[in-house]
Amino acid sequence: MGAVNLDQILLTHLKRIPLKGGDVLHALKHSEVGFKAFGEAYFSTINQGAIKGWKLHSKMTLNLVVPLGEVRFVFVSEDRKTRREEIIGEKNYARITVPPGIWFGFQGLSSPFSLVLNVADILHDPMEIVRADISEIKF
Protein backbone atom coordinates (compact mmCIF):
# COMPACT_ATOMS: atom_id res chain seq x y z
CA MET A 1 0.00 0.00 0.00
CA GLY A 2 2.89 2.40 0.68
CA ALA A 3 3.14 5.17 3.23
CA VAL A 4 0.09 7.42 3.32
CA ASN A 5 0.31 10.93 4.74
CA LEU A 6 -2.67 12.56 6.48
CA ASP A 7 -2.10 15.57 4.19
CA GLN A 8 -3.46 13.35 1.39
CA ILE A 9 -6.93 13.68 2.93
CA LEU A 10 -8.83 16.25 0.86
CA LEU A 11 -11.35 18.67 2.38
CA THR A 12 -13.59 20.08 -0.37
CA HIS A 13 -16.17 22.72 0.51
CA LEU A 14 -19.44 21.98 -1.24
CA LYS A 15 -22.28 24.03 -2.68
CA ARG A 16 -25.52 24.29 -0.81
CA ILE A 17 -28.11 25.95 -3.03
CA PRO A 18 -31.01 27.46 -1.08
CA LEU A 19 -34.34 26.98 -2.84
CA LYS A 20 -37.87 27.73 -1.85
CA GLY A 21 -39.24 24.47 -0.46
CA GLY A 22 -35.83 22.88 0.29
CA ASP A 23 -32.12 23.18 -0.47
CA VAL A 24 -29.99 21.27 -2.99
CA LEU A 25 -26.77 19.91 -1.47
CA HIS A 26 -23.98 18.89 -3.81
CA ALA A 27 -21.92 15.81 -2.85
CA LEU A 28 -19.57 14.61 -5.63
CA LYS A 29 -19.11 15.08 -9.37
CA HIS A 30 -17.05 12.75 -11.54
CA SER A 31 -15.03 15.79 -12.70
CA GLU A 32 -13.77 16.60 -9.18
CA VAL A 33 -10.34 15.76 -7.75
CA GLY A 34 -11.81 13.49 -5.04
CA PHE A 35 -13.54 11.23 -7.58
CA LYS A 36 -11.55 8.10 -8.40
CA ALA A 37 -14.25 5.62 -9.46
CA PHE A 38 -17.74 4.59 -8.39
CA GLY A 39 -18.23 1.42 -6.38
CA GLU A 40 -21.19 2.18 -4.15
CA ALA A 41 -22.87 4.89 -2.09
CA TYR A 42 -24.38 4.35 1.34
CA PHE A 43 -25.68 6.31 4.31
CA SER A 44 -24.87 5.72 7.96
CA THR A 45 -26.59 7.32 10.92
CA ILE A 46 -24.74 8.15 14.10
CA ASN A 47 -26.42 9.14 17.34
CA GLN A 48 -25.32 12.21 19.28
CA GLY A 49 -22.25 11.35 21.36
CA ALA A 50 -21.79 7.91 19.79
CA ILE A 51 -18.38 6.99 18.37
CA LYS A 52 -17.86 4.57 15.49
CA GLY A 53 -14.32 3.37 14.88
CA TRP A 54 -11.67 2.28 14.24
CA LYS A 55 -11.38 1.20 10.60
CA LEU A 56 -8.59 1.21 8.05
CA HIS A 57 -9.34 0.44 4.40
CA SER A 58 -6.53 -1.14 2.42
CA LYS A 59 -8.12 -0.44 -1.02
CA MET A 60 -11.19 1.80 -0.65
CA THR A 61 -11.14 5.57 -1.13
CA LEU A 62 -13.97 7.18 0.83
CA ASN A 63 -15.82 10.41 0.01
CA LEU A 64 -17.60 11.42 3.21
CA VAL A 65 -20.40 14.02 3.31
CA VAL A 66 -22.66 14.97 6.23
CA PRO A 67 -25.90 16.49 4.85
CA LEU A 68 -27.72 16.37 8.21
CA GLY A 69 -26.23 17.24 11.60
CA GLU A 70 -22.53 17.51 12.42
CA VAL A 71 -19.86 14.82 12.74
CA ARG A 72 -16.30 14.90 14.06
CA PHE A 73 -13.93 12.68 12.07
CA VAL A 74 -10.60 11.63 13.55
CA PHE A 75 -7.90 10.32 11.22
CA VAL A 76 -4.74 8.56 12.38
CA SER A 77 -1.78 7.50 10.26
CA GLU A 78 -1.24 3.79 9.73
CA ASP A 79 1.72 3.87 12.13
CA ARG A 80 -0.59 5.69 14.63
CA LYS A 81 1.89 8.53 15.15
CA THR A 82 0.00 11.46 13.60
CA ARG A 83 -3.63 12.50 13.72
CA ARG A 84 -5.99 14.95 12.09
CA GLU A 85 -9.53 16.03 12.97
CA GLU A 86 -12.25 17.55 10.80
CA ILE A 87 -15.81 18.53 11.71
CA ILE A 88 -18.23 18.68 8.80
CA GLY A 89 -21.98 18.98 8.49
CA GLU A 90 -24.65 21.59 8.08
CA LYS A 91 -22.48 24.39 9.54
CA ASN A 92 -19.36 23.41 7.55
CA TYR A 93 -20.75 21.68 4.47
CA ALA A 94 -17.83 19.85 2.88
CA ARG A 95 -16.64 16.49 1.59
CA ILE A 96 -13.68 14.60 3.07
CA THR A 97 -11.85 12.33 0.62
CA VAL A 98 -9.88 9.67 2.49
CA PRO A 99 -7.35 7.49 0.63
CA PRO A 100 -6.65 3.90 1.69
CA GLY A 101 -4.23 3.30 4.56
CA ILE A 102 -5.62 5.74 7.15
CA TRP A 103 -7.30 4.78 10.44
CA PHE A 104 -10.51 6.69 11.08
CA GLY A 105 -13.36 6.95 13.51
CA PHE A 106 -16.22 9.39 13.84
CA GLN A 107 -18.51 10.88 16.48
CA GLY A 108 -22.03 12.23 16.14
CA LEU A 109 -22.34 15.78 17.45
CA SER A 110 -26.01 16.55 16.71
CA SER A 111 -29.24 15.53 18.39
CA PRO A 112 -30.82 13.12 17.90
CA PHE A 113 -28.48 11.87 15.14
CA SER A 114 -26.39 12.87 12.12
CA LEU A 115 -26.38 11.37 8.65
CA VAL A 116 -23.14 10.40 6.88
CA LEU A 117 -22.92 9.63 3.15
CA ASN A 118 -19.98 7.65 1.78
CA VAL A 119 -19.44 7.52 -1.96
CA ALA A 120 -16.82 4.77 -2.24
CA ASP A 121 -14.70 3.87 -5.25
CA ILE A 122 -15.13 0.10 -4.74
CA LEU A 123 -17.85 -2.22 -3.48
CA HIS A 124 -17.84 -3.13 0.21
CA ASP A 125 -15.33 -5.94 0.79
CA PRO A 126 -14.86 -7.11 4.40
CA MET A 127 -11.48 -8.59 3.41
CA GLU A 128 -9.97 -5.13 2.75
CA ILE A 129 -10.99 -3.62 6.10
CA VAL A 130 -8.85 -3.73 9.23
CA ARG A 131 -10.71 -2.98 12.46
CA ALA A 132 -9.48 -2.00 15.91
CA ASP A 133 -11.40 -1.56 19.15
CA ILE A 134 -12.16 2.06 20.02
CA SER A 135 -9.89 1.71 23.10
CA GLU A 136 -6.82 0.81 20.97
CA ILE A 137 -6.33 4.33 19.58
CA LYS A 138 -7.11 7.50 21.55
CA PHE A 139 -10.18 9.10 20.03
Tab-separated table of N, CA and C in Angstrom:
chain	number	residue	atom	x	y	z
A	1	MET	N	0.822	-1.188	0.000
A	1	MET	CA	0.000	0.000	0.000
A	1	MET	C	0.870	1.257	0.000
A	2	GLY	N	2.020	1.241	0.625
A	2	GLY	CA	2.895	2.402	0.677
A	2	GLY	C	2.485	3.363	1.776
A	3	ALA	N	3.407	4.217	2.161
A	3	ALA	CA	3.139	5.172	3.230
A	3	ALA	C	2.117	6.209	2.775
A	4	VAL	N	1.130	6.440	3.606
A	4	VAL	CA	0.095	7.422	3.317
A	4	VAL	C	0.204	8.530	4.350
A	5	ASN	N	0.186	9.761	3.893
A	5	ASN	CA	0.311	10.929	4.739
A	5	ASN	C	-1.084	11.511	4.979
A	6	LEU	N	-1.361	11.978	6.185
A	6	LEU	CA	-2.670	12.556	6.478
A	6	LEU	C	-2.952	13.804	5.648
A	7	ASP	N	-1.908	14.429	5.082
A	7	ASP	CA	-2.104	15.574	4.190
A	7	ASP	C	-2.764	15.158	2.879
A	8	GLN	N	-2.813	13.853	2.605
A	8	GLN	CA	-3.462	13.347	1.389
A	8	GLN	C	-4.985	13.307	1.525
A	9	ILE	N	-5.491	13.555	2.732
A	9	ILE	CA	-6.935	13.676	2.930
A	9	ILE	C	-7.353	15.027	2.357
A	10	LEU	N	-8.347	15.018	1.480
A	10	LEU	CA	-8.830	16.252	0.862
A	10	LEU	C	-10.085	16.747	1.563
A	11	LEU	N	-10.137	18.027	1.856
A	11	LEU	CA	-11.347	18.666	2.377
A	11	LEU	C	-11.837	19.597	1.280
A	12	THR	N	-13.027	19.305	0.737
A	12	THR	CA	-13.591	20.075	-0.365
A	12	THR	C	-14.895	20.715	0.103
A	13	HIS	N	-14.934	22.037	0.138
A	13	HIS	CA	-16.171	22.723	0.509
A	13	HIS	C	-17.166	22.568	-0.629
A	14	LEU	N	-18.413	22.312	-0.263
A	14	LEU	CA	-19.445	21.980	-1.243
A	14	LEU	C	-20.504	23.067	-1.334
A	15	LYS	N	-21.197	23.073	-2.475
A	15	LYS	CA	-22.281	24.027	-2.681
A	15	LYS	C	-23.553	23.553	-1.997
A	16	ARG	N	-24.186	24.491	-1.354
A	16	ARG	CA	-25.525	24.292	-0.809
A	16	ARG	C	-26.362	25.389	-1.448
A	17	ILE	N	-27.313	24.994	-2.273
A	17	ILE	CA	-28.105	25.953	-3.030
A	17	ILE	C	-29.470	26.093	-2.358
A	18	PRO	N	-29.719	27.264	-1.749
A	18	PRO	CA	-31.009	27.460	-1.082
A	18	PRO	C	-32.124	27.647	-2.113
A	19	LEU	N	-33.171	26.884	-1.965
A	19	LEU	CA	-34.335	26.976	-2.840
A	19	LEU	C	-35.594	27.034	-1.994
A	20	LYS	N	-36.576	27.691	-2.512
A	20	LYS	CA	-37.873	27.728	-1.847
A	20	LYS	C	-38.397	26.294	-1.783
A	21	GLY	N	-38.729	25.828	-0.611
A	21	GLY	CA	-39.236	24.470	-0.462
A	21	GLY	C	-38.177	23.452	-0.081
A	22	GLY	N	-36.891	23.811	-0.108
A	22	GLY	CA	-35.825	22.884	0.292
A	22	GLY	C	-34.555	23.086	-0.512
A	23	ASP	N	-33.423	22.945	0.143
A	23	ASP	CA	-32.116	23.183	-0.468
A	23	ASP	C	-31.636	21.997	-1.305
A	24	VAL	N	-30.719	22.294	-2.243
A	24	VAL	CA	-29.988	21.274	-2.991
A	24	VAL	C	-28.576	21.251	-2.423
A	25	LEU	N	-28.104	20.061	-2.042
A	25	LEU	CA	-26.773	19.910	-1.467
A	25	LEU	C	-25.923	19.061	-2.393
A	26	HIS	N	-24.882	19.652	-2.951
A	26	HIS	CA	-23.979	18.888	-3.809
A	26	HIS	C	-23.175	17.905	-2.963
A	27	ALA	N	-22.727	16.799	-3.563
A	27	ALA	CA	-21.924	15.808	-2.852
A	27	ALA	C	-20.641	15.487	-3.623
A	28	LEU	N	-20.749	15.024	-4.878
A	28	LEU	CA	-19.567	14.608	-5.632
A	28	LEU	C	-19.888	14.578	-7.114
A	29	LYS	N	-18.995	15.140	-7.912
A	29	LYS	CA	-19.107	15.084	-9.369
A	29	LYS	C	-17.929	14.265	-9.900
A	30	HIS	N	-18.138	13.564	-10.991
A	30	HIS	CA	-17.052	12.746	-11.543
A	30	HIS	C	-15.883	13.598	-12.037
A	31	SER	N	-16.087	14.894	-12.225
A	31	SER	CA	-15.027	15.789	-12.695
A	31	SER	C	-14.161	16.342	-11.565
A	32	GLU	N	-14.509	16.040	-10.312
A	32	GLU	CA	-13.768	16.605	-9.179
A	32	GLU	C	-12.561	15.752	-8.796
A	33	VAL	N	-11.589	16.410	-8.157
A	33	VAL	CA	-10.344	15.757	-7.753
A	33	VAL	C	-10.591	14.537	-6.859
A	34	GLY	N	-11.549	14.598	-5.959
A	34	GLY	CA	-11.806	13.494	-5.041
A	34	GLY	C	-12.392	12.250	-5.686
A	35	PHE	N	-12.911	12.381	-6.920
A	35	PHE	CA	-13.535	11.233	-7.577
A	35	PHE	C	-12.473	10.352	-8.210
A	36	LYS	N	-12.484	9.078	-7.840
A	36	LYS	CA	-11.554	8.096	-8.401
A	36	LYS	C	-12.312	7.118	-9.289
A	37	ALA	N	-13.380	6.554	-8.752
A	37	ALA	CA	-14.254	5.617	-9.459
A	37	ALA	C	-15.520	5.485	-8.627
A	38	PHE	N	-16.537	4.819	-9.170
A	38	PHE	CA	-17.745	4.588	-8.393
A	38	PHE	C	-17.891	3.109	-8.108
A	39	GLY	N	-17.982	2.787	-6.803
A	39	GLY	CA	-18.226	1.417	-6.380
A	39	GLY	C	-19.603	1.298	-5.763
A	40	GLU	N	-19.886	2.159	-4.787
A	40	GLU	CA	-21.194	2.184	-4.146
A	40	GLU	C	-21.330	3.446	-3.311
A	41	ALA	N	-22.574	3.784	-2.994
A	41	ALA	CA	-22.873	4.894	-2.092
A	41	ALA	C	-23.782	4.357	-0.999
A	42	TYR	N	-23.510	4.766	0.237
A	42	TYR	CA	-24.376	4.347	1.337
A	42	TYR	C	-24.406	5.414	2.419
A	43	PHE	N	-25.502	5.400	3.183
A	43	PHE	CA	-25.684	6.309	4.307
A	43	PHE	C	-25.485	5.548	5.606
A	44	SER	N	-25.004	6.259	6.611
A	44	SER	CA	-24.865	5.722	7.958
A	44	SER	C	-25.376	6.786	8.920
A	45	THR	N	-26.181	6.383	9.879
A	45	THR	CA	-26.594	7.324	10.919
A	45	THR	C	-25.676	7.140	12.118
A	46	ILE	N	-25.506	8.218	12.854
A	46	ILE	CA	-24.737	8.147	14.095
A	46	ILE	C	-25.424	9.027	15.133
A	47	ASN	N	-25.729	8.430	16.265
A	47	ASN	CA	-26.423	9.142	17.337
A	47	ASN	C	-25.506	10.163	17.996
A	48	GLN	N	-26.108	11.187	18.589
A	48	GLN	CA	-25.324	12.213	19.280
A	48	GLN	C	-24.478	11.563	20.363
A	49	GLY	N	-23.184	11.864	20.358
A	49	GLY	CA	-22.252	11.345	21.359
A	49	GLY	C	-21.680	9.983	21.039
A	50	ALA	N	-22.306	9.238	20.138
A	50	ALA	CA	-21.793	7.907	19.785
A	50	ALA	C	-20.507	8.040	18.979
A	51	ILE	N	-19.633	7.044	19.128
A	51	ILE	CA	-18.381	6.990	18.373
A	51	ILE	C	-18.349	5.675	17.612
A	52	LYS	N	-18.056	5.761	16.312
A	52	LYS	CA	-17.861	4.570	15.488
A	52	LYS	C	-16.405	4.560	15.051
A	53	GLY	N	-15.736	3.480	15.275
A	53	GLY	CA	-14.325	3.374	14.882
A	53	GLY	C	-13.746	2.137	15.499
A	54	TRP	N	-12.629	1.826	15.226
A	54	TRP	CA	-11.669	2.280	14.244
A	54	TRP	C	-11.682	1.364	13.031
A	55	LYS	N	-11.468	1.959	11.847
A	55	LYS	CA	-11.375	1.203	10.602
A	55	LYS	C	-10.211	1.731	9.794
A	56	LEU	N	-9.612	0.841	9.036
A	56	LEU	CA	-8.592	1.207	8.052
A	56	LEU	C	-8.924	0.422	6.794
A	57	HIS	N	-9.088	1.106	5.686
A	57	HIS	CA	-9.344	0.441	4.405
A	57	HIS	C	-8.025	0.295	3.660
A	58	SER	N	-7.770	-0.902	3.156
A	58	SER	CA	-6.527	-1.137	2.416
A	58	SER	C	-6.667	-0.796	0.932
A	59	LYS	N	-7.901	-0.728	0.404
A	59	LYS	CA	-8.118	-0.442	-1.022
A	59	LYS	C	-9.109	0.698	-1.274
A	60	MET	N	-10.086	0.864	-0.402
A	60	MET	CA	-11.188	1.798	-0.647
A	60	MET	C	-10.785	3.250	-0.401
A	61	THR	N	-11.182	4.119	-1.338
A	61	THR	CA	-11.145	5.567	-1.134
A	61	THR	C	-12.553	5.987	-0.750
A	62	LEU	N	-12.672	6.734	0.337
A	62	LEU	CA	-13.973	7.180	0.833
A	62	LEU	C	-14.182	8.647	0.475
A	63	ASN	N	-15.412	9.014	0.179
A	63	ASN	CA	-15.822	10.407	0.011
A	63	ASN	C	-16.967	10.631	0.983
A	64	LEU	N	-16.670	11.287	2.102
A	64	LEU	CA	-17.604	11.421	3.213
A	64	LEU	C	-18.272	12.796	3.211
A	65	VAL	N	-19.603	12.788	3.294
A	65	VAL	CA	-20.396	14.015	3.314
A	65	VAL	C	-21.420	13.880	4.436
A	66	VAL	N	-21.657	14.965	5.160
A	66	VAL	CA	-22.660	14.969	6.235
A	66	VAL	C	-23.733	15.999	5.873
A	67	PRO	N	-24.850	15.556	5.249
A	67	PRO	CA	-25.901	16.486	4.853
A	67	PRO	C	-26.835	16.886	5.995
A	68	LEU	N	-26.813	16.122	7.083
A	68	LEU	CA	-27.725	16.371	8.208
A	68	LEU	C	-26.956	16.224	9.517
A	69	GLY	N	-26.940	17.278	10.325
A	69	GLY	CA	-26.227	17.240	11.597
A	69	GLY	C	-24.779	17.641	11.438
A	70	GLU	N	-23.975	17.247	12.436
A	70	GLU	CA	-22.533	17.508	12.422
A	70	GLU	C	-21.807	16.286	12.945
A	71	VAL	N	-20.642	15.993	12.352
A	71	VAL	CA	-19.861	14.821	12.737
A	71	VAL	C	-18.392	15.208	12.840
A	72	ARG	N	-17.750	14.722	13.891
A	72	ARG	CA	-16.304	14.901	14.065
A	72	ARG	C	-15.616	13.641	13.574
A	73	PHE	N	-14.722	13.781	12.604
A	73	PHE	CA	-13.934	12.677	12.072
A	73	PHE	C	-12.516	12.791	12.620
A	74	VAL	N	-11.980	11.682	13.073
A	74	VAL	CA	-10.601	11.632	13.551
A	74	VAL	C	-9.855	10.656	12.660
A	75	PHE	N	-8.729	11.112	12.103
A	75	PHE	CA	-7.902	10.317	11.216
A	75	PHE	C	-6.538	10.116	11.857
A	76	VAL	N	-6.030	8.897	11.777
A	76	VAL	CA	-4.744	8.556	12.381
A	76	VAL	C	-3.930	7.804	11.332
A	77	SER	N	-2.644	8.166	11.231
A	77	SER	CA	-1.784	7.500	10.263
A	77	SER	C	-1.679	6.012	10.576
A	78	GLU	N	-1.321	5.247	9.568
A	78	GLU	CA	-1.245	3.789	9.726
A	78	GLU	C	-0.301	3.390	10.859
A	79	ASP	N	0.791	4.162	11.041
A	79	ASP	CA	1.721	3.872	12.133
A	79	ASP	C	1.237	4.442	13.473
A	80	ARG	N	0.087	5.127	13.450
A	80	ARG	CA	-0.593	5.686	14.628
A	80	ARG	C	0.186	6.826	15.301
A	81	LYS	N	1.065	7.470	14.568
A	81	LYS	CA	1.893	8.531	15.153
A	81	LYS	C	1.342	9.937	14.919
A	82	THR	N	0.557	10.133	13.860
A	82	THR	CA	0.001	11.460	13.598
A	82	THR	C	-1.514	11.363	13.468
A	83	ARG	N	-2.174	12.484	13.782
A	83	ARG	CA	-3.635	12.499	13.724
A	83	ARG	C	-4.113	13.816	13.138
A	84	ARG	N	-5.348	13.775	12.671
A	84	ARG	CA	-5.991	14.950	12.088
A	84	ARG	C	-7.484	14.858	12.400
A	85	GLU	N	-8.102	15.984	12.693
A	85	GLU	CA	-9.532	16.025	12.967
A	85	GLU	C	-10.205	17.008	12.036
A	86	GLU	N	-11.414	16.669	11.618
A	86	GLU	CA	-12.252	17.550	10.805
A	86	GLU	C	-13.679	17.420	11.301
A	87	ILE	N	-14.378	18.533	11.392
A	87	ILE	CA	-15.806	18.535	11.706
A	87	ILE	C	-16.524	19.068	10.476
A	88	ILE	N	-17.447	18.252	9.957
A	88	ILE	CA	-18.233	18.684	8.804
A	88	ILE	C	-19.715	18.448	9.087
A	89	GLY	N	-20.540	19.130	8.341
A	89	GLY	CA	-21.980	18.982	8.488
A	89	GLY	C	-22.692	20.217	7.987
A	90	GLU	N	-23.833	20.477	8.547
A	90	GLU	CA	-24.651	21.592	8.079
A	90	GLU	C	-23.955	22.945	8.246
A	91	LYS	N	-23.165	23.118	9.293
A	91	LYS	CA	-22.481	24.392	9.543
A	91	LYS	C	-21.191	24.523	8.738
A	92	ASN	N	-20.588	23.435	8.361
A	92	ASN	CA	-19.364	23.406	7.553
A	92	ASN	C	-19.573	22.322	6.493
A	93	TYR	N	-20.349	22.679	5.463
A	93	TYR	CA	-20.747	21.685	4.474
A	93	TYR	C	-19.581	21.412	3.530
A	94	ALA	N	-19.029	20.210	3.639
A	94	ALA	CA	-17.835	19.846	2.884
A	94	ALA	C	-17.796	18.335	2.686
A	95	ARG	N	-16.885	17.912	1.820
A	95	ARG	CA	-16.640	16.492	1.588
A	95	ARG	C	-15.196	16.182	2.006
A	96	ILE	N	-15.023	15.053	2.696
A	96	ILE	CA	-13.681	14.601	3.066
A	96	ILE	C	-13.363	13.376	2.207
A	97	THR	N	-12.303	13.458	1.426
A	97	THR	CA	-11.849	12.332	0.616
A	97	THR	C	-10.688	11.676	1.344
A	98	VAL	N	-10.863	10.389	1.672
A	98	VAL	CA	-9.885	9.666	2.489
A	98	VAL	C	-9.286	8.530	1.651
A	99	PRO	N	-7.977	8.586	1.382
A	99	PRO	CA	-7.351	7.492	0.633
A	99	PRO	C	-7.178	6.257	1.513
A	100	PRO	N	-6.918	5.104	0.906
A	100	PRO	CA	-6.655	3.899	1.692
A	100	PRO	C	-5.434	4.087	2.606
A	101	GLY	N	-5.402	3.313	3.687
A	101	GLY	CA	-4.230	3.300	4.557
A	101	GLY	C	-4.287	4.262	5.724
A	102	ILE	N	-5.468	4.783	6.049
A	102	ILE	CA	-5.621	5.735	7.150
A	102	ILE	C	-6.673	5.204	8.120
A	103	TRP	N	-6.321	5.144	9.407
A	103	TRP	CA	-7.297	4.782	10.436
A	103	TRP	C	-8.281	5.932	10.584
A	104	PHE	N	-9.555	5.621	10.796
A	104	PHE	CA	-10.509	6.688	11.077
A	104	PHE	C	-11.625	6.190	11.974
A	105	GLY	N	-12.181	7.156	12.693
A	105	GLY	CA	-13.359	6.948	13.514
A	105	GLY	C	-14.157	8.235	13.457
A	106	PHE	N	-15.421	8.175	13.874
A	106	PHE	CA	-16.219	9.392	13.841
A	106	PHE	C	-17.233	9.413	14.962
A	107	GLN	N	-17.610	10.654	15.343
A	107	GLN	CA	-18.505	10.880	16.477
A	107	GLN	C	-19.643	11.803	16.054
A	108	GLY	N	-20.865	11.399	16.407
A	108	GLY	CA	-22.030	12.228	16.142
A	108	GLY	C	-22.085	13.386	17.114
A	109	LEU	N	-22.309	14.592	16.612
A	109	LEU	CA	-22.341	15.779	17.453
A	109	LEU	C	-23.730	16.396	17.566
A	110	SER	N	-24.683	15.928	16.753
A	110	SER	CA	-26.011	16.551	16.710
A	110	SER	C	-27.082	15.631	17.256
A	111	SER	N	-28.115	16.262	17.831
A	111	SER	CA	-29.243	15.526	18.394
A	111	SER	C	-30.389	15.487	17.387
A	112	PRO	N	-31.089	14.397	17.237
A	112	PRO	CA	-30.820	13.119	17.902
A	112	PRO	C	-29.742	12.301	17.188
A	113	PHE	N	-29.510	12.602	15.880
A	113	PHE	CA	-28.482	11.870	15.136
A	113	PHE	C	-28.007	12.716	13.959
A	114	SER	N	-26.917	12.271	13.347
A	114	SER	CA	-26.393	12.872	12.121
A	114	SER	C	-26.402	11.810	11.036
A	115	LEU	N	-26.349	12.269	9.796
A	115	LEU	CA	-26.376	11.372	8.650
A	115	LEU	C	-25.084	11.532	7.873
A	116	VAL	N	-24.399	10.406	7.613
A	116	VAL	CA	-23.138	10.398	6.879
A	116	VAL	C	-23.362	9.668	5.560
A	117	LEU	N	-22.914	10.270	4.466
A	117	LEU	CA	-22.919	9.632	3.153
A	117	LEU	C	-21.491	9.273	2.787
A	118	ASN	N	-21.269	8.049	2.345
A	118	ASN	CA	-19.977	7.649	1.784
A	118	ASN	C	-20.192	7.245	0.339
A	119	VAL	N	-19.481	7.923	-0.567
A	119	VAL	CA	-19.436	7.518	-1.965
A	119	VAL	C	-18.070	6.876	-2.151
A	120	ALA	N	-18.070	5.545	-2.206
A	120	ALA	CA	-16.825	4.768	-2.239
A	120	ALA	C	-16.456	4.397	-3.670
A	121	ASP	N	-15.165	4.196	-3.897
A	121	ASP	CA	-14.703	3.868	-5.248
A	121	ASP	C	-14.768	2.369	-5.557
A	122	ILE	N	-14.987	1.537	-4.538
A	122	ILE	CA	-15.131	0.096	-4.745
A	122	ILE	C	-16.326	-0.404	-3.935
A	123	LEU	N	-16.798	-1.595	-4.265
A	123	LEU	CA	-17.854	-2.223	-3.483
A	123	LEU	C	-17.317	-2.618	-2.116
A	124	HIS	N	-18.215	-2.676	-1.133
A	124	HIS	CA	-17.838	-3.131	0.206
A	124	HIS	C	-17.199	-4.518	0.114
A	125	ASP	N	-16.048	-4.667	0.756
A	125	ASP	CA	-15.334	-5.942	0.790
A	125	ASP	C	-14.749	-6.098	2.196
A	126	PRO	N	-15.347	-6.966	3.019
A	126	PRO	CA	-14.864	-7.107	4.397
A	126	PRO	C	-13.405	-7.576	4.481
A	127	MET	N	-12.864	-8.111	3.399
A	127	MET	CA	-11.478	-8.590	3.410
A	127	MET	C	-10.465	-7.440	3.292
A	128	GLU	N	-10.915	-6.242	2.896
A	128	GLU	CA	-9.966	-5.132	2.749
A	128	GLU	C	-10.040	-4.157	3.922
A	129	ILE	N	-10.829	-4.487	4.936
A	129	ILE	CA	-10.991	-3.624	6.104
A	129	ILE	C	-10.250	-4.207	7.302
A	130	VAL	N	-9.473	-3.362	7.964
A	130	VAL	CA	-8.845	-3.733	9.228
A	130	VAL	C	-9.596	-2.955	10.305
A	131	ARG	N	-9.959	-3.627	11.374
A	131	ARG	CA	-10.707	-2.978	12.463
A	131	ARG	C	-9.892	-3.032	13.752
A	132	ALA	N	-10.093	-2.030	14.577
A	132	ALA	CA	-9.484	-1.997	15.907
A	132	ALA	C	-10.547	-1.516	16.889
A	133	ASP	N	-10.477	-1.988	18.112
A	133	ASP	CA	-11.397	-1.562	19.150
A	133	ASP	C	-11.187	-0.073	19.415
A	134	ILE	N	-12.234	0.623	19.787
A	134	ILE	CA	-12.156	2.062	20.024
A	134	ILE	C	-11.127	2.399	21.113
A	135	SER	N	-10.858	1.472	22.017
A	135	SER	CA	-9.890	1.710	23.103
A	135	SER	C	-8.437	1.576	22.633
A	136	GLU	N	-8.196	1.038	21.451
A	136	GLU	CA	-6.820	0.810	20.973
A	136	GLU	C	-6.120	2.084	20.495
A	137	ILE	N	-6.887	3.061	20.044
A	137	ILE	CA	-6.332	4.326	19.577
A	137	ILE	C	-7.112	5.435	20.271
A	138	LYS	N	-6.408	6.410	20.840
A	138	LYS	CA	-7.107	7.497	21.549
A	138	LYS	C	-7.979	8.268	20.569
A	139	PHE	N	-9.279	8.352	20.893
A	139	PHE	CA	-10.181	9.101	20.031
A	139	PHE	C	-10.095	10.567	20.399
